[in-house]
Short mmCIF file of C-alpha atoms (C1' of nucleotides) in Angstrom, two decimals:
data_model
loop_
_atom_site.label_atom_id
_atom_site.label_comp_id
_atom_site.label_asym_id
_atom_site.label_seq_id
_atom_site.Cartn_x
_atom_site.Cartn_y
_atom_site.Cartn_z
CA MET A 1 99.81 153.42 85.33
CA ALA A 2 99.81 150.58 87.52
CA ALA A 3 96.98 148.76 88.27
CA THR A 4 95.48 149.52 91.55
CA PRO A 5 96.33 146.60 93.75
CA PRO A 6 92.83 145.33 95.47
CA GLY A 7 92.24 145.69 98.73
CA ASP A 8 89.91 148.06 101.06
CA GLY A 9 90.00 151.73 101.99
CA VAL A 10 92.90 150.67 104.79
CA ASP A 11 94.66 149.08 102.50
CA ALA A 12 95.25 152.75 100.57
CA ILE A 13 95.84 154.46 103.61
CA ILE A 14 98.33 152.24 104.73
CA ARG A 15 100.22 152.26 101.13
CA GLN A 16 100.19 155.59 101.61
CA TRP A 17 102.13 155.92 105.12
CA GLN A 18 104.56 153.51 103.37
CA GLU A 19 105.14 156.28 100.87
CA VAL A 20 105.91 159.28 102.78
CA ARG A 21 106.65 157.29 106.61
CA PRO A 22 108.70 154.13 105.31
CA ASP A 23 110.14 154.77 108.91
CA LEU A 24 106.93 154.16 110.95
CA ASP A 25 105.37 150.92 111.54
CA CYS A 26 101.52 151.47 110.65
CA SER A 27 100.11 147.66 111.29
CA PRO A 28 98.04 149.37 114.39
CA MET A 29 96.00 151.43 111.74
CA ALA A 30 95.84 148.48 110.13
CA VAL A 31 93.36 146.99 112.78
CA ILE A 32 92.16 149.90 114.76
CA GLY A 33 91.72 151.60 111.01
CA ARG A 34 89.51 148.76 110.04
CA LEU A 35 87.37 148.56 113.30
CA SER A 36 86.25 151.79 112.93
CA ARG A 37 85.69 151.92 109.45
CA ALA A 38 83.51 148.83 109.59
CA SER A 39 81.94 149.63 112.58
CA ARG A 40 80.64 153.11 110.68
CA LEU A 41 79.56 150.86 107.46
CA LEU A 42 77.87 148.73 109.49
CA GLU A 43 75.91 151.97 111.80
CA ARG A 44 75.05 153.30 108.33
CA ALA A 45 73.41 149.89 107.16
CA LEU A 46 71.64 149.47 110.09
CA LYS A 47 69.71 153.04 110.08
CA GLU A 48 69.16 152.39 106.90
CA HIS A 49 68.12 148.93 107.67
CA PHE A 50 65.78 150.49 110.08
CA ALA A 51 64.49 153.16 108.68
CA GLN A 52 62.05 151.27 106.35
CA TYR A 53 60.27 150.07 109.51
CA GLY A 54 60.02 154.11 110.66
CA VAL A 55 62.63 153.49 113.44
CA GLU A 56 66.06 154.65 114.67
CA PRO A 57 68.69 152.25 115.83
CA TRP A 58 68.83 153.70 119.23
CA GLU A 59 65.08 152.97 119.63
CA PHE A 60 65.92 149.27 118.83
CA ASP A 61 68.59 149.54 121.22
CA VAL A 62 66.91 150.83 124.34
CA LEU A 63 63.63 148.70 123.19
CA ALA A 64 66.07 145.22 122.80
CA THR A 65 67.95 146.12 125.74
CA LEU A 66 64.43 146.14 128.06
CA TYR A 67 63.05 143.13 126.29
CA ARG A 68 66.42 140.69 126.54
CA SER A 69 66.02 141.68 130.25
CA GLY A 70 62.68 139.85 130.20
CA PRO A 71 59.44 139.80 132.16
CA PRO A 72 58.52 142.53 133.43
CA TYR A 73 60.98 144.21 131.11
CA THR A 74 61.87 146.90 133.38
CA VAL A 75 65.39 148.26 133.40
CA SER A 76 66.41 151.14 135.57
CA ALA A 77 67.16 154.45 133.86
CA GLY A 78 71.03 154.13 134.37
CA GLU A 79 71.43 150.49 133.03
CA LEU A 80 70.05 151.95 130.41
CA SER A 81 72.53 154.67 129.77
CA THR A 82 75.56 152.17 130.39
CA ALA A 83 73.89 149.57 128.28
CA ALA A 84 73.99 151.66 125.70
CA MET A 85 76.78 153.74 126.25
CA VAL A 86 75.66 156.97 126.05
CA SER A 87 75.56 159.64 129.25
CA SER A 88 72.83 160.14 131.51
CA ALA A 89 71.81 163.39 129.85
CA ALA A 90 71.68 161.48 126.63
CA LEU A 91 69.36 158.72 128.14
CA THR A 92 66.79 160.98 129.55
CA ASN A 93 65.96 162.45 126.20
CA ARG A 94 65.71 159.33 124.35
CA ILE A 95 63.20 158.26 127.38
CA ASP A 96 60.96 161.35 126.80
CA ARG A 97 61.00 160.47 123.68
CA LEU A 98 59.49 156.38 123.30
CA VAL A 99 57.16 157.69 126.36
CA ASP A 100 56.18 160.02 124.02
CA LYS A 101 55.23 157.33 121.62
CA ASP A 102 53.85 155.33 123.87
CA LEU A 103 56.64 152.50 123.67
CA VAL A 104 58.00 152.50 127.10
CA ASP A 105 56.51 154.15 131.10
CA ARG A 106 58.54 155.47 133.31
CA GLU A 107 57.74 155.08 137.12
CA LEU A 108 59.67 155.78 140.50
CA ASP A 109 60.85 153.29 141.89
CA ALA A 110 59.15 152.45 145.01
CA THR A 111 61.46 151.40 147.46
CA HIS A 112 64.70 153.30 146.39
CA ARG A 113 62.75 156.90 144.72
CA ARG A 114 65.86 158.06 143.35
CA ARG A 115 65.77 155.36 140.66
CA VAL A 116 63.89 155.79 137.46
CA LEU A 117 62.31 152.54 136.05
CA ILE A 118 61.58 152.39 132.51
CA SER A 119 59.03 149.27 131.62
CA LEU A 120 57.94 148.41 127.97
CA THR A 121 54.42 148.82 127.01
CA ASP A 122 52.28 145.96 125.21
CA ALA A 123 52.83 148.32 122.61
CA GLY A 124 56.75 148.53 123.19
CA ILE A 125 56.67 144.68 123.30
CA ARG A 126 55.23 144.24 119.88
CA ALA A 127 57.56 146.67 118.05
CA ILE A 128 60.46 144.67 119.66
CA GLU A 129 59.40 141.48 118.89
CA ASP A 130 58.17 142.34 115.41
CA LEU A 131 61.40 144.38 114.91
CA VAL A 132 63.99 141.76 116.22
CA GLU A 133 63.45 139.36 113.60
CA HIS A 134 64.28 141.75 110.52
CA HIS A 135 66.91 143.05 112.63
CA LEU A 136 68.80 139.48 112.84
CA ALA A 137 68.08 138.46 109.17
CA ASN A 138 69.18 142.51 108.46
CA GLU A 139 72.79 141.65 110.43
CA GLU A 140 72.76 137.85 109.08
CA ARG A 141 72.74 139.57 105.42
CA LEU A 142 75.77 142.18 106.59
CA LEU A 143 77.59 139.59 107.42
CA GLY A 144 77.38 137.34 104.43
CA GLY A 145 81.01 138.25 103.31
CA LEU A 146 82.68 136.01 106.05
CA ALA A 147 82.82 132.35 105.91
CA PRO A 148 81.18 130.53 109.06
CA THR A 149 85.01 130.38 110.52
CA GLU A 150 85.86 133.76 109.56
CA ARG A 151 83.05 134.81 111.68
CA LYS A 152 83.90 132.49 114.85
CA GLN A 153 87.37 133.60 114.71
CA LEU A 154 86.13 137.27 114.60
CA GLU A 155 83.99 136.78 117.26
CA ARG A 156 86.66 135.23 119.66
CA ILE A 157 89.30 137.59 118.75
CA LEU A 158 87.17 140.39 119.57
CA ARG A 159 86.03 139.46 122.82
CA THR A 160 89.76 139.12 123.88
CA LEU A 161 90.22 142.52 122.80
CA LEU A 162 87.06 143.72 124.30
CA ILE A 163 88.20 142.39 127.34
CA SER A 164 91.89 143.81 127.51
CA LEU A 165 90.10 147.40 127.01
CA GLY A 166 88.30 146.39 130.02
CA ASP A 167 84.91 145.58 129.10
CA GLN A 168 82.44 143.72 131.68
CA PRO A 169 79.52 141.91 131.95
CA GLN A 170 76.65 144.51 132.92
CA THR A 171 76.11 143.81 136.50
CA PRO A 172 72.16 144.24 137.22
CA THR A 173 71.86 146.60 140.02
CA LYS A 174 72.08 144.45 142.82
CA ASP A 175 69.94 145.73 145.98
CA MET B 1 73.51 132.01 143.39
CA ALA B 2 76.22 130.81 140.42
CA ALA B 3 79.32 133.00 139.62
CA THR B 4 78.81 134.76 136.93
CA PRO B 5 80.57 133.02 134.05
CA PRO B 6 83.38 134.66 132.19
CA GLY B 7 83.46 136.95 129.44
CA ASP B 8 83.02 139.97 127.83
CA GLY B 9 79.67 142.72 127.76
CA VAL B 10 78.16 140.78 124.90
CA ASP B 11 78.46 137.35 126.14
CA ALA B 12 76.27 138.85 128.72
CA ILE B 13 73.81 140.03 126.54
CA ILE B 14 74.10 136.63 124.61
CA ARG B 15 72.92 135.16 127.53
CA GLN B 16 70.31 137.30 128.19
CA TRP B 17 68.95 136.71 125.18
CA GLN B 18 69.01 133.06 124.74
CA GLU B 19 66.48 133.21 128.27
CA VAL B 20 64.00 135.67 126.72
CA ARG B 21 64.06 133.98 123.17
CA PRO B 22 65.89 130.61 122.55
CA ASP B 23 64.26 130.53 119.34
CA LEU B 24 66.18 133.43 118.07
CA ASP B 25 69.69 132.57 116.74
CA CYS B 26 72.12 135.90 118.37
CA SER B 27 74.86 134.82 116.40
CA PRO B 28 75.09 137.94 114.26
CA MET B 29 74.62 139.70 117.68
CA ALA B 30 78.03 138.58 118.80
CA VAL B 31 79.92 139.85 115.92
CA ILE B 32 78.32 142.92 115.45
CA GLY B 33 77.43 143.84 118.73
CA ARG B 34 81.31 143.29 119.74
CA LEU B 35 82.41 145.74 116.28
CA SER B 36 80.39 148.70 117.73
CA ARG B 37 81.36 147.93 121.52
CA ALA B 38 85.32 147.82 120.64
CA SER B 39 85.12 150.52 117.93
CA ARG B 40 83.75 152.82 120.72
CA LEU B 41 85.49 152.20 123.61
CA LEU B 42 88.57 152.52 121.11
CA GLU B 43 87.28 155.88 120.17
CA ARG B 44 87.01 156.97 123.75
CA ALA B 45 90.38 155.59 124.50
CA LEU B 46 92.02 157.43 121.48
CA LYS B 47 90.02 160.91 122.67
CA GLU B 48 91.66 160.58 125.76
CA HIS B 49 94.89 160.25 124.59
CA PHE B 50 94.95 163.30 122.01
CA ALA B 51 93.58 164.86 124.76
CA GLN B 52 96.72 165.01 126.51
CA TYR B 53 98.09 167.16 123.70
CA GLY B 54 95.35 169.66 123.39
CA VAL B 55 93.93 167.78 119.74
CA GLU B 56 90.57 165.94 119.07
CA PRO B 57 90.23 163.30 117.32
CA TRP B 58 88.86 164.61 114.50
CA GLU B 59 91.62 167.34 113.98
CA PHE B 60 94.24 164.43 113.84
CA ASP B 61 92.45 162.41 111.61
CA VAL B 62 91.95 165.93 108.95
CA LEU B 63 95.84 166.58 109.49
CA ALA B 64 97.07 162.81 109.00
CA THR B 65 94.78 162.54 105.52
CA LEU B 66 96.42 165.83 104.40
CA TYR B 67 99.96 163.96 105.73
CA ARG B 68 99.95 160.94 104.15
CA SER B 69 99.16 162.59 100.72
CA GLY B 70 102.88 163.09 100.74
CA PRO B 71 104.06 166.63 99.70
CA PRO B 72 102.86 169.31 98.86
CA TYR B 73 100.09 167.61 101.47
CA THR B 74 96.94 169.04 99.81
CA VAL B 75 93.54 166.96 99.24
CA SER B 76 90.39 168.53 97.82
CA ALA B 77 87.28 169.21 100.39
CA GLY B 78 85.36 166.23 99.14
CA GLU B 79 88.41 164.01 99.46
CA LEU B 80 88.92 164.45 103.03
CA SER B 81 85.55 164.47 103.60
CA THR B 82 84.79 160.92 102.21
CA ALA B 83 88.17 160.12 103.87
CA ALA B 84 86.99 161.10 107.40
CA MET B 85 83.35 159.40 106.61
CA VAL B 86 81.45 163.05 107.14
CA SER B 87 79.29 165.18 105.17
CA SER B 88 80.99 167.82 103.48
CA ALA B 89 79.34 170.30 105.97
CA ALA B 90 80.73 168.84 108.90
CA LEU B 91 84.30 168.88 106.70
CA THR B 92 83.41 172.68 106.05
CA ASN B 93 83.41 173.54 109.54
CA ARG B 94 85.90 171.47 110.24
CA ILE B 95 88.03 173.32 108.14
CA ASP B 96 87.74 176.80 109.32
CA ARG B 97 88.77 175.47 112.68
CA LEU B 98 91.98 174.41 111.47
CA VAL B 99 92.38 177.32 109.51
CA ASP B 100 91.74 179.85 112.54
CA LYS B 101 94.76 177.35 114.24
CA ASP B 102 97.14 177.85 111.37
CA LEU B 103 96.88 174.27 111.35
CA VAL B 104 95.85 173.89 107.15
CA ASP B 105 95.49 177.11 104.28
CA ARG B 106 92.38 176.86 102.50
CA GLU B 107 92.47 177.92 98.48
CA LEU B 108 90.52 177.53 95.53
CA ASP B 109 91.88 174.84 92.56
CA ALA B 110 93.05 177.71 90.46
CA THR B 111 92.12 175.11 87.17
CA HIS B 112 89.22 173.82 88.59
CA ARG B 113 87.47 176.87 90.86
CA ARG B 114 84.16 174.87 92.35
CA ARG B 115 87.04 173.04 94.26
CA VAL B 116 88.53 173.99 97.64
CA LEU B 117 92.44 172.37 98.24
CA ILE B 118 93.35 172.64 101.94
CA SER B 119 97.05 172.14 102.28
CA LEU B 120 99.30 171.75 105.81
CA THR B 121 101.28 174.65 106.92
CA ASP B 122 104.42 173.98 108.49
CA ALA B 123 102.87 174.18 111.57
CA GLY B 124 100.63 171.75 110.44
CA ILE B 125 103.01 169.62 109.83
CA ARG B 126 105.08 170.23 112.62
CA ALA B 127 102.19 169.31 114.67
CA ILE B 128 100.95 165.92 112.45
CA GLU B 129 104.86 164.86 112.94
CA ASP B 130 104.75 165.18 116.66
CA LEU B 131 101.66 163.59 116.73
CA VAL B 132 101.33 160.30 114.74
CA GLU B 133 104.23 159.03 116.67
CA HIS B 134 102.76 159.38 120.27
CA HIS B 135 99.52 157.61 118.18
CA LEU B 136 100.88 154.86 116.77
CA ALA B 137 102.53 154.08 120.67
CA ASN B 138 98.67 154.62 122.05
CA GLU B 139 97.33 151.92 119.24
CA GLU B 140 100.07 149.46 120.31
CA ARG B 141 99.12 149.84 123.54
CA LEU B 142 95.07 149.53 122.83
CA LEU B 143 96.12 146.81 120.54
CA GLY B 144 98.28 144.81 123.37
CA GLY B 145 95.52 142.57 124.63
CA LEU B 146 96.05 140.31 121.33
CA ALA B 147 99.02 138.09 120.38
CA PRO B 148 100.59 139.06 116.85
CA THR B 149 98.93 136.13 115.53
CA GLU B 150 95.32 137.12 116.84
CA ARG B 151 96.31 140.92 115.24
CA LYS B 152 97.05 139.49 111.91
CA GLN B 153 93.47 137.15 111.75
CA LEU B 154 92.29 139.93 112.55
CA GLU B 155 92.85 142.24 110.34
CA ARG B 156 92.52 140.00 107.37
CA ILE B 157 89.11 139.27 108.55
CA LEU B 158 87.92 142.55 108.80
CA ARG B 159 89.36 143.45 105.33
CA THR B 160 87.34 140.82 104.09
CA LEU B 161 84.21 142.41 105.88
CA LEU B 162 84.69 145.59 104.49
CA ILE B 163 85.21 144.63 100.61
CA SER B 164 82.13 142.81 100.94
CA LEU B 165 79.81 145.64 103.01
CA GLY B 166 81.79 147.21 99.57
CA ASP B 167 84.57 149.72 101.13
CA GLN B 168 86.69 150.66 97.96
CA PRO B 169 90.32 152.40 98.03
CA GLN B 170 89.73 155.94 97.55
CA THR B 171 90.50 157.11 93.72
CA PRO B 172 92.48 160.26 94.24
CA THR B 173 90.49 162.59 91.94
CA LYS B 174 91.37 161.97 88.38
CA ASP B 175 91.72 165.99 86.99
"C1'" DG C 1 68.19 161.53 164.81
"C1'" DT C 2 70.98 165.16 162.00
"C1'" DC C 3 74.34 166.58 159.34
"C1'" DG C 4 77.14 166.12 155.20
"C1'" DA C 5 78.53 163.19 151.65
"C1'" DA C 6 77.23 159.99 148.01
"C1'" DA C 7 74.24 158.11 144.76
"C1'" DA C 8 70.39 158.78 140.62
"C1'" DT C 9 68.45 161.50 137.23
"C1'" DT C 10 66.94 165.55 134.98
"C1'" DT C 11 68.12 170.72 133.29
"C1'" DC C 12 70.99 173.52 130.56
"C1'" DG C 13 74.34 175.38 127.67
"C1'" DA C 14 77.48 174.39 124.23
"C1'" DT C 15 78.75 172.14 120.43
"C1'" DG C 16 79.36 168.83 116.21
"C1'" DT C 17 76.79 166.45 112.69
"C1'" DC C 18 73.50 165.52 109.04
"C1'" DG C 19 70.24 166.86 105.32
"C1'" DA C 20 68.77 169.60 102.29
"C1'" DA C 21 68.59 174.34 99.98
"C1'" DA C 22 71.90 178.02 98.08
"C1'" DT C 23 75.71 178.99 95.16
"C1'" DA C 24 78.93 178.78 92.23
"C1'" DT C 25 81.75 176.36 88.28
"C1'" DT C 26 81.72 172.88 84.72
"C1'" DA C 27 80.22 170.04 81.40
"C1'" DA C 28 77.05 168.03 77.73
"C1'" DC C 29 73.99 168.40 74.08
"C1'" DC C 30 71.08 169.96 70.45
"C1'" DG D 1 76.75 179.84 72.08
"C1'" DG D 2 72.86 179.58 75.67
"C1'" DT D 3 70.16 176.28 78.45
"C1'" DT D 4 70.23 172.49 81.05
"C1'" DA D 5 72.66 168.95 84.43
"C1'" DA D 6 76.11 167.73 87.02
"C1'" DT D 7 79.89 168.70 90.37
"C1'" DA D 8 81.99 170.98 94.94
"C1'" DT D 9 81.56 173.39 98.75
"C1'" DT D 10 79.61 176.31 101.93
"C1'" DT D 11 75.36 178.17 104.47
"C1'" DC D 12 71.38 177.04 107.37
"C1'" DG D 13 67.97 175.16 110.80
"C1'" DA D 14 67.59 171.01 113.71
"C1'" DC D 15 68.65 167.68 116.41
"C1'" DA D 16 71.27 164.30 119.27
"C1'" DT D 17 75.28 164.18 122.45
"C1'" DC D 18 78.72 165.87 125.87
"C1'" DG D 19 79.76 167.60 130.08
"C1'" DA D 20 78.68 170.06 134.24
"C1'" DA D 21 75.44 172.11 137.38
"C1'" DA D 22 71.06 171.37 140.07
"C1'" DT D 23 67.72 168.60 142.57
"C1'" DT D 24 66.40 165.00 145.30
"C1'" DT D 25 66.83 160.49 147.42
"C1'" DT D 26 69.56 157.34 150.42
"C1'" DC D 27 73.25 156.03 153.79
"C1'" DG D 28 77.16 156.59 157.08
"C1'" DA D 29 79.04 158.89 160.86
"C1'" DC D 30 78.91 160.83 164.78
#
DNA sequence: GTCGAAAATTTCGATGTCGAAATATTAACC
DNA sequence: GGTTAATATTTCGACATCGAAATTTTCGAC
């Protein structure tokens, strides 16, 4: 039997398709399949890393969104929901648990009382300041297989893709 | 107020980080953040598209894995589980529902009776043959924002990344 | 000013996934 | 050849997410 040609998991999949259905152009799968596969692998690696600090990826996500908004580290529930790309129901649940851990506060917006404002507590600030450096080091490690040029290219092409998919800068609630 | 500089959602995030913590090098986020964001958006778009045909993405995934294995379109449960990157428990559940829909059969491997073999039924074959073409057209559409060169570059860089993350061609269970 | 539509969050019920334990089968070892 | 370890799948309990309905507040029309 011939040696398996080198490549990743997606190469094998494309090869299978060409055997079975040589009439199909599977090139879109070669891109989208890799994107979703890479994302899944990275998700796992991040989860594993955060576990060392007793934190779930979604916790880091919420804390980081609050932190990078700058003092007073306050963001509305709705903005957190779109930033994390999860439903408002999911976000309510996340905030419940972060409040229990005393990492965030939840209070009604004084001027627009249907909005709920979430803020980092002091403990929350300390937590994210500690976590973010480890997180960046970990992400750096995970990208270690790419040359600097490749990273830049990847970044640029993904930006183009995101824009074409309708991704937009988050507009900080006006009013 | 200055006009918002152009870019995607991640550009805005990186800018926020530089405001709050100019001492940090956030460049890894510019890559990994975009990867996970793009993957999430694509997932949604695929789900929406499949919904037109009354199908969930995971159903397509399982059927496609079976189909591209070639006649007799039979794969073990374990292989399906690793191909889909979900737990064996999740896969048992998926197969249950596909069996209910008469799209796949489940039978014990005669020679290794602890293995379970999943096969496409005739209806399953017809379903995937119909779906795959629409799916490829849809993926092509979703990638429409990238120039052919960019697609090739993206593909190549993601392959490099996947390999460095430990992704491997699936070894078809040796006996 | 009041009524109804729009907006923001929470609640609720359903569902899909995970990890761990249970079950069944095969392989290995002495 | 019988006990033990390894392999493959299913079952079980817990949990996070989603979409839709409910709740509360704000805005606009008249």
